[in-house]
GROMACS .gro file of C-alpha atoms in nm:
model
  192
    1MET     CA    1  10.608   7.830  11.295
    2GLY     CA    2  10.287   7.908  11.117
    3LEU     CA    3  10.000   8.140  11.067
    4MET     CA    4  10.000   8.437  11.289
    5ASN     CA    5   9.711   8.675  11.378
    6ILE     CA    6   9.846   9.023  11.328
    7MET     CA    7   9.705   9.339  11.461
    8LEU     CA    8   9.874   9.617  11.231
    9PHE     CA    9   9.837   9.985  11.346
   10HIS     CA   10   9.875  10.283  11.112
   11SER     CA   11  10.095  10.588  11.152
   12THR     CA   12   9.980  10.938  11.219
   13PHE     CA   13   9.922  10.973  10.849
   14GLY     CA   14   9.616  10.751  10.906
   15LEU     CA   15   9.507  10.433  10.732
   16ARG     CA   16   9.666  10.495  10.390
   17PRO     CA   17   9.741  10.268  10.086
   18ALA     CA   18  10.084  10.173  10.220
   19VAL     CA   19   9.932  10.014  10.531
   20HIS     CA   20   9.689   9.808  10.327
   21ALA     CA   21   9.983   9.708  10.100
   22ALA     CA   22  10.171   9.599  10.404
   23ALA     CA   23   9.881   9.391  10.528
   24ASP     CA   24   9.854   9.235  10.193
   25ARG     CA   25  10.227   9.155  10.192
   26LEU     CA   26  10.178   8.979  10.535
   27ARG     CA   27   9.866   8.808  10.413
   28ALA     CA   28  10.053   8.682  10.107
   29ALA     CA   29  10.290   8.500  10.357
   30GLY     CA   30   9.992   8.326  10.510
   31HIS     CA   31   9.923   8.545  10.805
   32GLU     CA   32   9.573   8.684  10.917
   33VAL     CA   33   9.597   9.061  10.939
   34ARG     CA   34   9.360   9.320  11.074
   35VAL     CA   35   9.423   9.695  11.019
   36PRO     CA   36   9.207   9.894  11.257
   37ASP     CA   37   9.144  10.246  11.162
   38LEU     CA   38   9.204  10.448  11.487
   39PHE     CA   39   9.152  10.776  11.302
   40GLU     CA   40   8.798  10.672  11.179
   41GLY     CA   41   8.849  10.760  10.813
   42HIS     CA   42   9.089  11.051  10.840
   43THR     CA   43   9.406  11.045  10.651
   44PHE     CA   44   9.672  11.315  10.624
   45ASP     CA   45   9.946  11.429  10.379
   46THR     CA   46  10.189  11.562  10.637
   47VAL     CA   47  10.324  11.446  10.981
   48GLU     CA   48  10.215  11.782  11.126
   49GLU     CA   49   9.841  11.736  11.021
   50GLY     CA   50   9.840  11.384  11.149
   51MET     CA   51  10.003  11.488  11.481
   52ALA     CA   52   9.756  11.770  11.531
   53PHE     CA   53   9.473  11.530  11.475
   54LYS     CA   54   9.624  11.274  11.708
   55GLU     CA   55   9.650  11.547  11.973
   56GLN     CA   56   9.298  11.657  11.917
   57VAL     CA   57   9.153  11.298  11.960
   58GLY     CA   58   9.383  11.233  12.255
   59LYS     CA   59   9.605  10.940  12.344
   60ASP     CA   60   9.369  10.785  12.582
   61GLU     CA   61   9.084  10.766  12.324
   62LEU     CA   62   9.320  10.628  12.055
   63LEU     CA   63   9.445  10.357  12.293
   64LYS     CA   64   9.094  10.277  12.387
   65ARG     CA   65   9.003  10.229  12.009
   66ALA     CA   66   9.312  10.004  11.969
   67VAL     CA   67   9.223   9.790  12.263
   68LEU     CA   68   8.866   9.760  12.145
   69ALA     CA   69   8.996   9.657  11.803
   70ALA     CA   70   9.237   9.390  11.946
   71ALA     CA   71   9.007   9.257  12.226
   72PRO     CA   72   8.797   9.013  12.024
   73TYR     CA   73   9.118   8.845  11.893
   74SER     CA   74   9.351   8.870  12.186
   75ASP     CA   75   9.265   8.523  12.328
   76GLN     CA   76   9.420   8.362  12.003
   77GLY     CA   77   9.756   8.523  12.080
   78LEU     CA   78   9.814   8.827  11.866
   79VAL     CA   79  10.127   8.962  11.710
   80TYR     CA   80  10.110   9.339  11.753
   81ALA     CA   81  10.266   9.545  11.480
   82GLY     CA   82  10.255   9.908  11.368
   83PHE     CA   83  10.414  10.191  11.177
   84SER     CA   84  10.560  10.490  11.377
   85PHE     CA   85  10.269  10.614  11.604
   86GLY     CA   86  10.117  10.277  11.533
   87ALA     CA   87  10.428  10.108  11.666
   88SER     CA   88  10.384  10.286  11.994
   89VAL     CA   89  10.034  10.176  12.018
   90ALA     CA   90  10.121   9.817  11.924
   91GLN     CA   91  10.402   9.809  12.187
   92THR     CA   92  10.161   9.951  12.465
   93LEU     CA   93   9.913   9.672  12.385
   94ALA     CA   94  10.166   9.390  12.354
   95LEU     CA   95  10.325   9.475  12.687
   96GLY     CA   96   9.981   9.462  12.847
   97ASP     CA   97   9.869   9.137  12.687
   98ALA     CA   98   9.990   8.828  12.850
   99LYS     CA   99   9.894   8.617  12.543
  100ALA     CA  100  10.084   8.835  12.293
  101ARG     CA  101  10.289   8.622  12.052
  102GLY     CA  102  10.522   8.898  11.933
  103LEU     CA  103  10.578   9.265  11.863
  104LEU     CA  104  10.689   9.401  11.534
  105LEU     CA  105  10.778   9.766  11.537
  106LEU     CA  106  10.831   9.974  11.217
  107HIS     CA  107  10.968  10.318  11.256
  108GLY     CA  108  10.865  10.372  11.619
  109THR     CA  109  10.876  10.283  11.983
  110SER     CA  110  10.708  10.409  12.309
  111ASP     CA  111  10.770  10.470  12.671
  112ILE     CA  112  10.781  10.153  12.882
  113ALA     CA  113  10.606  10.138  13.213
  114GLU     CA  114  10.821  10.079  13.503
  115ASN     CA  115  10.639   9.767  13.604
  116ALA     CA  116  10.599   9.625  13.257
  117SER     CA  117  10.694   9.259  13.243
  118VAL     CA  118  10.664   8.993  12.969
  119ASP     CA  119  10.779   8.637  12.939
  120GLU     CA  120  11.042   8.634  12.664
  121LEU     CA  121  10.819   8.823  12.413
  122PRO     CA  122  10.989   8.833  12.085
  123VAL     CA  123  11.030   9.196  11.968
  124GLN     CA  124  11.176   9.332  11.650
  125LEU     CA  125  11.240   9.696  11.566
  126HIS     CA  126  11.321   9.833  11.231
  127VAL     CA  127  11.424  10.205  11.237
  128ALA     CA  128  11.595  10.465  11.028
  129ASP     CA  129  11.949  10.565  11.118
  130PRO     CA  130  11.933  10.843  11.212
  131ASP     CA  131  11.565  10.880  11.285
  132PRO     CA  132  11.427  11.235  11.364
  133PHE     CA  133  11.183  11.073  11.623
  134GLU     CA  134  11.405  10.797  11.758
  135SER     CA  135  11.742  10.938  11.879
  136PRO     CA  136  12.033  10.696  11.936
  137ASP     CA  137  12.024  10.779  12.321
  138TRP     CA  138  11.656  10.707  12.330
  139LEU     CA  139  11.685  10.382  12.134
  140ASN     CA  140  11.972  10.263  12.364
  141SER     CA  141  11.769  10.336  12.670
  142TRP     CA  142  11.455  10.177  12.506
  143TYR     CA  143  11.655   9.863  12.429
  144LEU     CA  144  11.778   9.816  12.783
  145GLN     CA  145  11.434   9.881  12.918
  146MET     CA  146  11.268   9.634  12.691
  147GLN     CA  147  11.531   9.367  12.785
  148ARG     CA  148  11.459   9.441  13.158
  149THR     CA  149  11.084   9.366  13.098
  150GLY     CA  150  11.189   9.015  12.980
  151ALA     CA  151  11.143   9.077  12.608
  152ASP     CA  152  11.373   8.915  12.345
  153VAL     CA  153  11.464   9.222  12.143
  154GLU     CA  154  11.634   9.268  11.806
  155VAL     CA  155  11.700   9.610  11.657
  156TYR     CA  156  11.763   9.673  11.284
  157ARG     CA  157  11.890  10.010  11.174
  158TYR     CA  158  11.881  10.150  10.818
  159PRO     CA  159  12.146  10.418  10.749
  160GLY     CA  160  12.028  10.706  10.531
  161ALA     CA  161  11.660  10.600  10.521
  162GLY     CA  162  11.388  10.840  10.590
  163HIS     CA  163  11.159  10.803  10.896
  164LEU     CA  164  10.875  10.611  10.730
  165TYR     CA  165  11.086  10.455  10.469
  166THR     CA  166  10.850  10.163  10.400
  167ASP     CA  167  10.577  10.393  10.261
  168ALA     CA  168  10.625  10.413   9.889
  169ASP     CA  169  10.400  10.719   9.866
  170LEU     CA  170  10.608  10.935  10.088
  171PRO     CA  171  10.941  11.131  10.036
  172ASP     CA  172  11.097  10.903  10.310
  173PHE     CA  173  11.069  10.599  10.092
  174ASP     CA  174  11.379  10.382  10.050
  175GLN     CA  175  11.329  10.083   9.838
  176ALA     CA  176  11.632   9.885   9.954
  177ALA     CA  177  11.570   9.948  10.321
  178ALA     CA  178  11.195   9.860  10.271
  179ASP     CA  179  11.275   9.541  10.091
  180LEU     CA  180  11.520   9.437  10.355
  181THR     CA  181  11.274   9.521  10.634
  182TRP     CA  182  11.009   9.318  10.488
  183LYS     CA  183  11.245   9.017  10.437
  184VAL     CA  184  11.365   9.023  10.786
  185SER     CA  185  11.008   9.099  10.926
  186LEU     CA  186  10.863   8.798  10.743
  187GLY     CA  187  11.151   8.580  10.870
  188PHE     CA  188  11.090   8.700  11.220
  189LEU     CA  189  10.704   8.614  11.189
  190ALA     CA  190  10.782   8.276  11.052
  191THR     CA  191  10.973   8.186  11.377
  192LEU     CA  192  10.694   8.279  11.618
   0.00000   0.00000   0.00000
């Protein structure tokens, strides 16, 4: 139990105030938090604009930026975390980092490589129920695959919440779901 070094990745909306607010919340709990800007200053008002920008830059380039942001700190044992698209980035990096201490996924998951393997990596996922980007079938399959990699997985679902329900500036925002997500997440981080 103690101070974690957290690498927190933004969603396709870019590095918006809600991401900084989340980082401040984690810092207030005693953690060290870095919020790399994978979009290099670009932020968006709609999912569609963000997705278009993400496609334009390309998945490989965005992953390269994420790896470069995390690399100077990975020896310390990072907790990877992210929102939606940022969660998929966090998952990819955590599964490829033997020193990862934990993985906190907010509103998103990603494909899992067939050969992915971790040593009881603590993983916690918080997701809306239903979520337009994370179908029940997908989440069931994802859960089983994550367990197969050796991860210790917990999934929390929030009925009726919007996709990015922790972002107070978006229509998806759900105060009760966001409060519970942060309470559970901070508890999770305190156990690592």
